[in-house]
Amino acid sequence: MAQQQDLLKKIIAHAKEYGFVFPSSDIYDGLSAVYDYGPNGVELKKNIRNYWWKAMVQMHENIVGLDAAIFMHPTVWKASGHVDAFSDPLIDNKDSKKRYRADVLVEDYLAKIEAKTNKEVAKARKRFGDSFDEQQFLETNPRVVANRQKTEEIKNRLYPAMDRSDMAAIKQLIEDLGIADPVSGSKNWTEVRQFNLMFSTQMGSTADGASEIYLRPETAQGIFVNYLNVQKTSRMKIPFGIAQTGKAFRNEIVARQFIFRMREFEQMEMQFFVRPGTEMEWYKTWKERRMNWHLSTGIPAEKFRFHDHDKLAHYANAAADIEFEFPMGFKELEGIHSRTNFDLGAHEKYSGKKLRYFDSEINESYVPYVIETSIGLDRMFLAILSNAYTEEELEGGTQRVVMKLPPFLAPYKIAVFPLTKKDGLPEKAREIMDGLKGDFMCFYEEKDTIGKRYRRHDAIGTPYCVTVDHQTLEDNTVTLRERDSMQQKRIPMNEISGIVAQSLAMKTQGL
Ligand code: GAP
């Protein structure tokens, strides 16, 4: 675990040093859980977004795009349930004045018990060697059995209390477990209260009678309220989908782990409208397609897993997360939800407008059911970054940090270097750069040794470096160096484009 936390720290430092991600308002010591994307970050993020758009919109004739506004009519959030139910249980410590999510305090307590059990298991495995039977140990070791029973009891109190929104029961649980403030050690807690995660602001001037509006906490509602506009103008027939990428805002209480949990983040969501009764089939299809998309980035399959939800939100009849093994362990990366007709039904009720679809195949009019795929772009960015970050020992005892990004996602595709700053080499390198930059993101560099320039481009994941030397002036050949293998070959300069283009091909099967 310590090693993994270490990896996260290294990734955060690397992301800052190489212009991927900066803390927001850095010169003012940052703003909690808000981040800015630097020159390399913005390219990588755009490439991930484009790859998602390609898989969802370009590859599906029955999915079209939308870019709805962040501000929406306040009643949207009443209808969606966010005004009444989009909240976390909050508790303050009266001595430290620190604020916590009450359920997270209990979950951290559970994690400590689990860590103790894991330690016992590790110790026993060492003691018994090959003859160790983990299952038997878990079922018979008195300390482990007691810990597991305690865990079950705590879960059986926490989750039903959360479902009932029973704040008093959660407070009682914290007191019964003797949970102390992790910072001050104090047990002097306030009551637990619900805290709505939506940011609000005023629209219009107060003299005009300004109204309170919200920064959207999910992009999905922009799709729901536009579903008939899109269906009619694009002449879509069910089943069809609407895809959208854009900012979402949540006043997260426990905001930590870099860009994993942010207060301002970007979502890539697709709502797929289907005939009632067919939703389970489509739910299964979208689970498969979305997993295929993740695998098509080249990240190994063992880094992903599904987590099917046992407890479902009131509007869902099936839900699963695609979890990714981040440096801090397996965590939610994407959600796939069968949302029934809850949202469209609620918007019909609150707006008084019919949101029905006439299905000419069965001669029936209905409110469609919806399968949603919802992924955080920033989380995907972190997944890509943490999978790509590689420290390598090289011959001669040197080291390099290389970002093994899939070439189609890399910020720059080609770096062009003149070997020296004289003898007409920069002019020749510029000529090559000018021939390539219309098709690829290229970077021109003439400072430092070639070795140092290679290292800088390894660190940002540039798949190819092209070096122009004196021979280039004679025969128009260059040295092409590949990032991962570090192999160099001499090629005619007019072949660069073809080789690079080939490496950028995206896998589109099964998407
Ligand atoms: N429309 C459904 C929806 O918003 P969600 O599970 O709350 O569902 C979907 O969010 C995805 O958005 C998550 O799987 C995650 O990738 C991303 N996400 C949610 N909250 C986030 C946050 N605070 N920071 C970064 N990404 C977040």
Coordinates of C-alpha atoms and ligand atoms in Angstrom, one line a residue:
M1 CA 0.0 0.0 0.0
A2 CA 2.8 2.4 1.0
Q3 CA 4.5 1.6 -2.3
Q4 CA 1.2 2.3 -4.2
Q5 CA 0.8 5.7 -2.4
D6 CA 4.4 6.4 -3.3
L7 CA 3.5 5.7 -7.0
L8 CA 0.6 8.2 -6.7
K9 CA 2.9 10.8 -5.3
K10 CA 5.4 10.2 -8.1
I11 CA 2.7 10.5 -10.7
I12 CA 1.4 13.8 -9.2
A13 CA 5.0 15.2 -9.2
H14 CA 5.7 14.0 -12.7
A15 CA 2.3 15.4 -14.0
K16 CA 3.3 18.8 -12.6
E17 CA 6.9 18.8 -13.7
Y18 CA 6.0 17.8 -17.3
G19 CA 3.1 20.1 -17.8
F20 CA 0.2 17.6 -17.6
V21 CA -1.6 18.8 -14.4
F22 CA -1.1 21.7 -12.1
P23 CA -3.0 22.5 -8.9
S24 CA -5.5 25.3 -9.6
S25 CA -4.4 28.8 -8.6
D26 CA -1.0 27.3 -7.8
I27 CA 0.6 30.7 -6.9
Y28 CA -2.0 31.0 -4.1
D29 CA -1.1 27.5 -2.9
G30 CA -3.9 25.8 -4.8
L31 CA -7.6 25.3 -4.4
S32 CA -8.7 22.0 -2.9
A33 CA -9.8 19.3 -5.4
V34 CA -9.6 21.7 -8.4
Y35 CA -6.9 21.2 -11.0
D36 CA -5.7 22.8 -14.2
Y37 CA -4.4 20.9 -17.3
G38 CA -1.1 22.1 -18.7
P39 CA 0.1 22.0 -22.4
N40 CA 0.7 18.2 -22.4
G41 CA -2.3 17.5 -20.2
V42 CA -4.7 19.3 -22.4
E43 CA -3.5 17.4 -25.5
L44 CA -3.8 14.0 -23.7
K45 CA -7.2 14.9 -22.3
K46 CA -8.5 16.0 -25.7
N47 CA -7.2 12.8 -27.3
I48 CA -9.0 10.7 -24.7
R49 CA -12.2 12.7 -25.2
N50 CA -11.9 12.3 -29.0
Y51 CA -11.3 8.6 -28.7
W52 CA -14.4 8.2 -26.6
W53 CA -16.4 10.3 -29.1
K54 CA -15.1 8.2 -31.9
A55 CA -16.2 5.0 -30.2
M56 CA -19.6 6.3 -29.2
V57 CA -20.7 8.6 -32.0
Q58 CA -18.6 7.9 -35.1
M59 CA -18.8 4.1 -34.7
H60 CA -22.6 4.1 -34.1
E61 CA -25.0 5.3 -36.7
N62 CA -27.7 5.5 -34.1
I63 CA -25.8 7.7 -31.6
V64 CA -25.6 11.5 -32.0
G65 CA -24.0 14.2 -30.0
L66 CA -25.2 17.1 -27.9
D67 CA -23.6 20.0 -26.1
A68 CA -26.1 21.2 -23.5
A69 CA -25.5 24.3 -21.3
I70 CA -24.1 23.9 -17.8
F71 CA -26.9 26.1 -16.4
M72 CA -30.3 24.5 -16.5
H73 CA -33.8 25.4 -15.3
P74 CA -33.8 24.8 -11.5
T75 CA -36.8 22.5 -11.7
V76 CA -34.6 20.0 -13.7
W77 CA -32.8 19.3 -10.4
K78 CA -36.0 19.0 -8.5
A79 CA -37.4 16.4 -11.0
S80 CA -34.1 14.5 -11.1
G81 CA -34.1 14.1 -7.3
H82 CA -30.8 16.0 -6.9
V83 CA -32.4 18.8 -4.7
D84 CA -33.8 16.3 -2.3
A85 CA -31.4 13.4 -2.3
F86 CA -28.0 14.3 -3.8
S87 CA -26.3 14.6 -0.4
D88 CA -23.6 13.1 1.9
P89 CA -23.8 12.7 5.6
L90 CA -21.5 15.3 7.2
I91 CA -20.0 15.5 10.7
D92 CA -17.8 18.2 12.3
N93 CA -15.3 17.8 15.0
K94 CA -15.9 20.6 17.6
D95 CA -12.3 20.7 18.7
S96 CA -10.3 20.5 15.4
K97 CA -13.1 22.3 13.4
K98 CA -12.5 19.7 10.7
R99 CA -15.4 18.4 8.6
Y100 CA -15.7 14.7 7.6
R101 CA -18.1 12.5 5.7
A102 CA -19.6 10.4 8.5
D103 CA -19.9 7.2 6.4
V104 CA -16.2 7.6 5.3
L105 CA -15.1 7.8 8.9
V106 CA -16.8 4.4 9.5
E107 CA -15.4 3.0 6.3
D108 CA -11.9 4.1 7.2
Y109 CA -12.5 2.3 10.5
L110 CA -13.5 -0.8 8.6
A111 CA -10.4 -0.5 6.4
K112 CA -8.2 -0.6 9.5
I113 CA -9.9 -3.8 10.7
E114 CA -9.3 -5.3 7.2
A115 CA -5.7 -4.2 7.2
K116 CA -5.2 -6.1 10.6
T117 CA -6.7 -9.2 9.1
N118 CA -4.5 -8.9 6.0
K119 CA -1.5 -8.6 8.3
E120 CA -2.5 -11.8 10.2
V121 CA -2.9 -13.6 6.9
A122 CA 0.5 -12.5 5.7
K123 CA 2.2 -13.5 8.9
A124 CA 0.6 -16.9 8.9
R125 CA 1.5 -17.5 5.2
K126 CA 5.1 -16.8 6.1
R127 CA 5.0 -19.1 9.0
F128 CA 3.3 -22.1 7.3
G129 CA 4.8 -21.7 3.8
D130 CA 3.4 -23.9 1.1
S131 CA 1.0 -25.8 3.4
F132 CA -0.9 -22.5 4.2
D133 CA -4.6 -22.8 3.6
E134 CA -5.9 -19.2 3.6
Q135 CA -9.6 -20.1 3.6
Q136 CA -9.2 -22.4 6.6
F137 CA -7.2 -19.7 8.4
L138 CA -9.9 -17.1 7.8
E139 CA -12.5 -19.4 9.2
T140 CA -10.7 -20.6 12.3
N141 CA -8.2 -18.1 13.6
P142 CA -10.0 -16.5 16.6
R143 CA -8.7 -13.0 16.1
V144 CA -9.6 -13.0 12.4
V145 CA -13.0 -14.5 13.0
A146 CA -13.8 -11.8 15.6
N147 CA -12.6 -9.1 13.2
R148 CA -14.8 -10.4 10.4
Q149 CA -17.8 -10.6 12.7
K150 CA -17.2 -7.1 13.9
T151 CA -17.0 -5.9 10.2
E152 CA -20.3 -7.6 9.4
E153 CA -22.0 -6.0 12.4
I154 CA -20.8 -2.5 11.5
K155 CA -21.8 -2.9 7.8
N156 CA -25.2 -4.1 9.0
R157 CA -25.7 -0.9 10.9
L158 CA -24.1 1.6 8.5
Y159 CA -25.7 0.7 5.2
P160 CA -29.3 0.4 6.3
A161 CA -28.8 3.7 8.2
M162 CA -27.5 5.3 5.0
D163 CA -30.5 3.9 3.0
R164 CA -33.0 5.3 5.6
S165 CA -31.0 8.6 5.8
D166 CA -31.0 8.0 9.5
M167 CA -28.4 10.5 10.7
A168 CA -28.9 9.8 14.4
A169 CA -28.1 6.1 13.8
I170 CA -24.8 7.0 12.0
K171 CA -23.8 9.3 14.8
Q172 CA -24.5 6.6 17.3
L173 CA -22.4 4.1 15.3
I174 CA -19.4 6.6 15.3
E175 CA -19.8 7.0 19.1
D176 CA -20.2 3.3 19.8
L177 CA -17.0 2.5 17.8
G178 CA -15.2 5.3 19.6
I179 CA -14.0 6.8 16.3
A180 CA -11.7 9.8 16.9
D181 CA -10.9 12.7 14.6
P182 CA -7.9 11.4 12.6
V183 CA -6.2 14.8 13.0
S184 CA -6.7 15.8 16.6
G185 CA -7.8 12.5 18.2
S186 CA -10.8 14.3 19.7
K187 CA -14.2 12.5 20.0
N188 CA -16.1 15.7 20.4
W189 CA -18.5 15.4 17.4
T190 CA -21.4 17.5 16.2
E191 CA -24.6 15.8 15.0
V192 CA -24.5 14.2 11.6
R193 CA -26.4 16.2 8.9
Q194 CA -27.1 15.9 5.3
F195 CA -25.1 18.1 3.0
N196 CA -26.2 18.7 -0.6
L197 CA -23.4 18.3 -3.0
M198 CA -24.7 20.8 -5.6
F199 CA -23.1 24.2 -6.0
S200 CA -25.6 26.9 -6.4
T201 CA -25.4 30.5 -7.6
Q202 CA -27.8 33.4 -8.5
M203 CA -29.0 34.1 -12.0
G204 CA -30.1 37.7 -12.7
S205 CA -29.6 40.6 -10.4
T206 CA -31.2 40.6 -7.0
A207 CA -33.3 43.7 -7.8
D208 CA -34.9 41.7 -10.7
G209 CA -35.7 38.9 -8.3
A210 CA -32.8 36.6 -9.0
S211 CA -33.4 32.9 -8.9
E212 CA -31.1 30.2 -7.4
I213 CA -29.7 27.9 -10.0
Y214 CA -27.2 25.1 -9.8
L215 CA -24.0 24.1 -11.5
R216 CA -24.9 20.8 -13.0
P217 CA -23.7 17.8 -10.9
E218 CA -24.0 15.4 -14.0
T219 CA -24.3 16.1 -17.7
A220 CA -27.0 13.5 -18.1
Q221 CA -29.9 15.8 -17.4
G222 CA -29.0 18.0 -20.4
I223 CA -29.6 14.9 -22.5
F224 CA -32.9 13.9 -20.9
V225 CA -34.5 17.3 -21.3
N226 CA -33.3 17.4 -25.0
Y227 CA -34.2 13.9 -25.9
L228 CA -37.3 14.8 -28.0
N229 CA -35.5 17.8 -29.7
V230 CA -32.7 15.4 -30.7
Q231 CA -34.9 12.5 -31.7
K232 CA -37.1 14.6 -33.9
T233 CA -34.4 16.7 -35.6
S234 CA -32.1 13.7 -36.2
R235 CA -35.0 11.5 -37.2
M236 CA -33.8 8.8 -34.7
K237 CA -35.7 5.6 -34.2
I238 CA -35.5 3.7 -31.0
P239 CA -33.0 2.2 -30.0
F240 CA -30.8 5.3 -30.3
G241 CA -28.4 7.2 -28.1
I242 CA -27.3 10.7 -27.3
A243 CA -23.7 11.4 -26.3
Q244 CA -22.2 14.4 -24.5
T245 CA -19.0 15.5 -22.9
G246 CA -18.7 18.4 -20.5
K247 CA -18.1 19.8 -17.1
A248 CA -19.9 18.7 -13.9
F249 CA -19.5 20.2 -10.4
R250 CA -19.9 18.5 -7.0
N251 CA -19.0 20.0 -3.7
E252 CA -17.3 16.9 -2.6
I253 CA -16.6 16.8 1.2
V254 CA -13.8 14.2 1.0
A255 CA -11.8 15.5 -1.9
R256 CA -8.5 13.7 -2.1
Q257 CA -6.4 11.4 -4.4
F258 CA -5.5 14.0 -7.0
I259 CA -7.8 14.1 -10.0
F260 CA -9.7 11.0 -8.9
R261 CA -12.3 13.1 -6.9
M262 CA -12.6 16.7 -7.9
R263 CA -15.0 19.5 -7.3
E264 CA -15.0 20.5 -11.0
F265 CA -14.6 17.6 -13.4
E266 CA -15.6 16.4 -16.8
Q267 CA -17.9 13.6 -17.7
M268 CA -18.4 11.7 -20.9
E269 CA -22.0 10.3 -20.8
M270 CA -24.2 8.5 -23.2
Q271 CA -27.9 7.8 -22.7
F272 CA -29.3 5.0 -24.9
F273 CA -33.1 5.1 -25.3
V274 CA -34.8 1.7 -25.7
R275 CA -38.2 0.0 -25.8
P276 CA -39.4 -1.0 -22.3
G277 CA -38.7 -4.7 -21.7
T278 CA -35.5 -4.7 -23.8
E279 CA -33.4 -2.8 -21.3
M280 CA -31.6 -5.8 -19.8
E281 CA -30.3 -7.0 -23.2
W282 CA -29.0 -3.5 -23.9
Y283 CA -27.5 -3.2 -20.4
K284 CA -25.5 -6.3 -21.1
T285 CA -24.5 -5.1 -24.5
W286 CA -23.2 -1.8 -23.2
K287 CA -21.3 -3.4 -20.3
E288 CA -19.5 -5.4 -22.9
R289 CA -18.9 -2.6 -25.4
R290 CA -17.6 -0.3 -22.7
M291 CA -15.2 -2.9 -21.3
N292 CA -14.0 -3.5 -24.9
W293 CA -13.3 0.3 -25.2
H294 CA -11.1 0.2 -22.1
L295 CA -9.2 -2.8 -23.4
S296 CA -8.7 -1.2 -26.8
T297 CA -6.4 1.3 -25.1
G298 CA -4.0 -1.5 -24.6
I299 CA -4.2 -1.5 -20.8
P300 CA -4.0 -5.1 -19.6
A301 CA -7.3 -6.8 -18.8
E302 CA -6.3 -7.6 -15.2
K303 CA -6.3 -3.9 -14.4
F304 CA -10.1 -3.8 -14.9
R305 CA -13.0 -5.5 -13.2
F306 CA -16.8 -5.2 -13.0
H307 CA -18.5 -4.4 -9.7
D308 CA -22.2 -5.3 -10.0
H309 CA -24.3 -3.3 -7.5
D310 CA -26.3 -5.3 -5.1
K311 CA -28.1 -2.2 -3.7
L312 CA -29.7 -0.1 -6.4
A313 CA -30.7 3.5 -6.5
H314 CA -34.5 3.9 -6.5
Y315 CA -34.5 4.7 -10.3
A316 CA -32.3 1.8 -11.4
N317 CA -33.1 -1.8 -12.1
A318 CA -29.4 -2.8 -12.8
A319 CA -26.1 -1.0 -12.3
A320 CA -22.4 -1.9 -12.5
D321 CA -19.1 -0.1 -12.2
I322 CA -16.0 -0.7 -14.3
E323 CA -13.3 -0.5 -11.7
F324 CA -9.7 0.2 -12.5
E325 CA -6.7 -0.6 -10.4
F326 CA -5.5 2.9 -9.6
P327 CA -2.3 3.4 -7.5
M328 CA -4.7 3.5 -4.5
G329 CA -6.4 0.2 -5.4
F330 CA -9.4 -0.9 -7.4
K331 CA -11.8 2.1 -7.7
E332 CA -14.8 3.1 -9.8
L333 CA -13.8 4.5 -13.3
E334 CA -17.1 4.2 -15.1
G335 CA -20.8 3.5 -14.3
I336 CA -23.2 1.6 -16.5
H337 CA -26.8 2.1 -15.3
S338 CA -30.2 0.8 -16.4
R339 CA -32.1 3.9 -15.3
T340 CA -35.6 2.7 -16.3
N341 CA -37.9 5.5 -17.4
F342 CA -37.4 7.3 -14.1
D343 CA -35.8 10.5 -15.4
L344 CA -38.0 11.0 -18.5
G345 CA -41.1 10.2 -16.4
A346 CA -40.1 12.7 -13.8
H347 CA -39.5 15.4 -16.4
E348 CA -42.9 14.7 -18.0
K349 CA -44.5 15.2 -14.6
Y350 CA -42.6 18.4 -13.6
S351 CA -42.7 20.1 -17.0
G352 CA -46.2 19.0 -18.0
K353 CA -44.8 18.2 -21.5
K354 CA -45.3 14.8 -23.1
L355 CA -41.9 13.0 -23.6
R356 CA -43.4 9.9 -25.2
Y357 CA -42.1 8.1 -28.3
F358 CA -44.4 6.6 -30.9
D359 CA -43.0 3.2 -31.8
S360 CA -44.5 2.4 -35.2
E361 CA -43.2 -1.1 -35.2
I362 CA -45.5 -2.1 -32.3
N363 CA -48.0 0.8 -32.8
E364 CA -47.5 2.0 -29.2
S365 CA -46.5 5.2 -27.5
Y366 CA -44.3 5.0 -24.4
V367 CA -41.7 6.8 -22.3
P368 CA -38.4 5.0 -23.3
Y369 CA -36.2 3.2 -20.9
V370 CA -32.6 4.4 -20.7
I371 CA -29.2 2.7 -20.4
E372 CA -26.6 5.1 -19.3
T373 CA -22.8 4.8 -19.7
S374 CA -21.0 7.5 -17.6
I375 CA -17.3 7.9 -17.3
G376 CA -15.2 10.7 -15.7
L377 CA -12.7 12.0 -18.2
D378 CA -10.3 13.1 -15.4
R379 CA -10.5 9.6 -13.9
M380 CA -9.7 8.1 -17.3
F381 CA -6.8 10.5 -17.6
L382 CA -5.5 9.2 -14.3
A383 CA -6.0 5.6 -15.3
I384 CA -4.1 6.2 -18.6
L385 CA -1.3 8.2 -16.8
S386 CA -0.8 5.6 -14.0
N387 CA -0.7 2.7 -16.5
A388 CA 1.8 4.5 -18.7
Y389 CA 4.2 5.7 -16.0
T390 CA 7.2 3.5 -16.1
E391 CA 10.6 3.7 -14.4
E392 CA 13.3 1.8 -16.3
E393 CA 16.9 0.8 -15.5
L394 CA 19.1 1.2 -18.6
E395 CA 22.4 -0.2 -19.6
G396 CA 25.3 1.6 -17.9
G397 CA 23.3 2.1 -14.7
T398 CA 21.3 5.0 -15.8
Q399 CA 17.5 5.4 -15.4
R400 CA 14.7 6.8 -17.4
V401 CA 11.0 7.6 -16.7
V402 CA 9.0 6.8 -19.8
M403 CA 5.3 7.4 -20.3
K404 CA 4.2 4.4 -22.3
L405 CA 1.1 6.1 -23.6
P406 CA -0.8 4.5 -26.6
P407 CA 0.6 6.5 -29.5
F408 CA -2.9 7.7 -30.5
L409 CA -3.3 9.3 -27.1
A410 CA 0.2 10.8 -26.7
P411 CA 0.3 14.7 -26.6
Y412 CA 2.9 14.8 -29.3
K413 CA 3.4 12.2 -32.0
I414 CA 6.8 13.3 -33.3
A415 CA 9.7 15.3 -32.0
V416 CA 12.1 16.7 -34.6
F417 CA 15.7 17.4 -33.6
P418 CA 18.6 18.9 -35.6
L419 CA 21.8 17.2 -34.4
T420 CA 23.5 20.6 -34.0
K421 CA 22.4 24.2 -34.3
K422 CA 24.6 24.9 -37.4
D423 CA 25.5 23.7 -40.9
G424 CA 22.0 24.1 -42.2
L425 CA 20.6 21.3 -40.0
P426 CA 18.0 23.5 -38.2
E427 CA 16.7 24.6 -41.6
K428 CA 16.4 21.0 -42.8
A429 CA 14.7 19.9 -39.6
R430 CA 12.3 22.8 -39.9
E431 CA 11.5 21.7 -43.5
I432 CA 10.6 18.2 -42.1
M433 CA 8.6 19.7 -39.3
D434 CA 6.6 21.9 -41.7
G435 CA 5.8 18.8 -43.8
L436 CA 4.5 16.9 -40.8
K437 CA 2.8 19.4 -38.6
G438 CA -0.4 19.6 -40.6
D439 CA -1.1 16.0 -39.9
F440 CA 0.5 15.4 -36.5
M441 CA 1.2 17.2 -33.3
C442 CA 5.0 17.8 -33.6
F443 CA 7.6 19.3 -31.3
Y444 CA 10.8 21.0 -32.5
E445 CA 13.8 21.1 -30.2
E446 CA 17.4 22.0 -30.7
K447 CA 18.6 22.6 -27.2
D448 CA 20.8 20.1 -25.2
T449 CA 22.3 16.8 -26.3
I450 CA 20.2 14.4 -28.3
G451 CA 20.2 12.0 -25.2
K452 CA 18.6 14.7 -23.0
R453 CA 16.1 15.5 -25.7
Y454 CA 15.1 11.8 -25.9
R455 CA 14.6 11.7 -22.1
R456 CA 12.4 14.8 -22.1
H457 CA 10.2 13.2 -24.8
D458 CA 10.2 9.8 -23.0
A459 CA 8.8 11.6 -20.0
I460 CA 5.9 13.0 -21.9
G461 CA 5.3 9.9 -24.0
T462 CA 6.2 11.1 -27.5
P463 CA 6.3 7.9 -29.6
Y464 CA 8.8 9.0 -32.2
C465 CA 11.9 11.2 -32.3
V466 CA 13.4 12.2 -35.7
T467 CA 17.1 13.3 -35.8
V468 CA 18.4 15.3 -38.7
D469 CA 22.2 15.1 -39.2
H470 CA 24.8 15.9 -41.9
Q471 CA 23.9 12.8 -43.9
T472 CA 20.3 14.1 -44.1
L473 CA 21.6 17.0 -46.2
E474 CA 23.2 14.5 -48.6
D475 CA 20.6 11.8 -49.0
N476 CA 17.3 13.0 -47.3
T477 CA 17.5 10.1 -44.7
V478 CA 16.9 10.7 -40.9
T479 CA 17.2 8.6 -37.7
L480 CA 13.8 7.5 -36.4
R481 CA 13.9 6.5 -32.7
E482 CA 11.0 4.6 -31.2
R483 CA 10.1 5.4 -27.6
D484 CA 9.5 2.0 -25.9
S485 CA 12.2 -0.1 -27.6
M486 CA 14.6 2.9 -28.0
Q487 CA 15.5 1.4 -31.3
Q488 CA 16.8 3.6 -34.0
K489 CA 16.7 3.1 -37.7
R490 CA 17.8 5.1 -40.7
I491 CA 14.8 5.8 -43.1
P492 CA 14.1 8.2 -46.0
M493 CA 12.5 11.3 -44.6
N494 CA 9.4 10.8 -46.8
E495 CA 8.6 7.5 -45.0
I496 CA 8.2 9.2 -41.5
S497 CA 4.6 10.1 -42.1
G498 CA 3.5 6.6 -43.1
I499 CA 5.2 4.9 -40.2
V500 CA 3.8 7.3 -37.6
A501 CA 0.3 7.2 -39.2
Q502 CA 0.3 3.4 -39.0
S503 CA 1.2 3.5 -35.3
L504 CA -1.8 5.8 -34.5
A505 CA -4.5 3.4 -35.8
M506 CA -7.1 2.9 -33.2
K507 CA -8.7 -0.5 -32.6
T508 CA -12.4 -0.2 -33.3
Q509 CA -13.5 -3.8 -33.1
G510 CA -16.3 -4.6 -30.6
L511 CA -16.9 -1.0 -29.6
Ligands
GAP1 N1 -25.0 10.4 -14.7 C1 -24.6 9.4 -13.8 C2 -23.5 9.8 -12.9 O1 -23.2 11.0 -12.8 P1 -21.8 8.9 -11.1 O2 -21.4 7.5 -10.8 O3 -22.1 9.9 -10.0 O4 -23.0 8.8 -12.2 C3 -20.2 8.9 -13.2 O5 -20.6 9.5 -12.0 C4 -18.7 9.0 -13.3 O6 -18.2 10.4 -13.2 C5 -17.9 8.2 -12.2 O7 -17.8 6.9 -12.6 C6 -16.6 8.9 -12.2 O8 -15.7 8.4 -13.3 C7 -16.9 10.4 -12.6 N2 -17.0 11.2 -11.3 C8 -18.0 11.3 -10.4 N3 -17.7 12.1 -9.4 C9 -16.4 12.6 -9.7 C10 -15.5 13.5 -9.0 N4 -15.9 14.1 -7.9 N5 -14.3 13.7 -9.6 C11 -14.0 13.1 -10.8 N6 -14.8 12.2 -11.4 C12 -16.0 12.0 -10.9

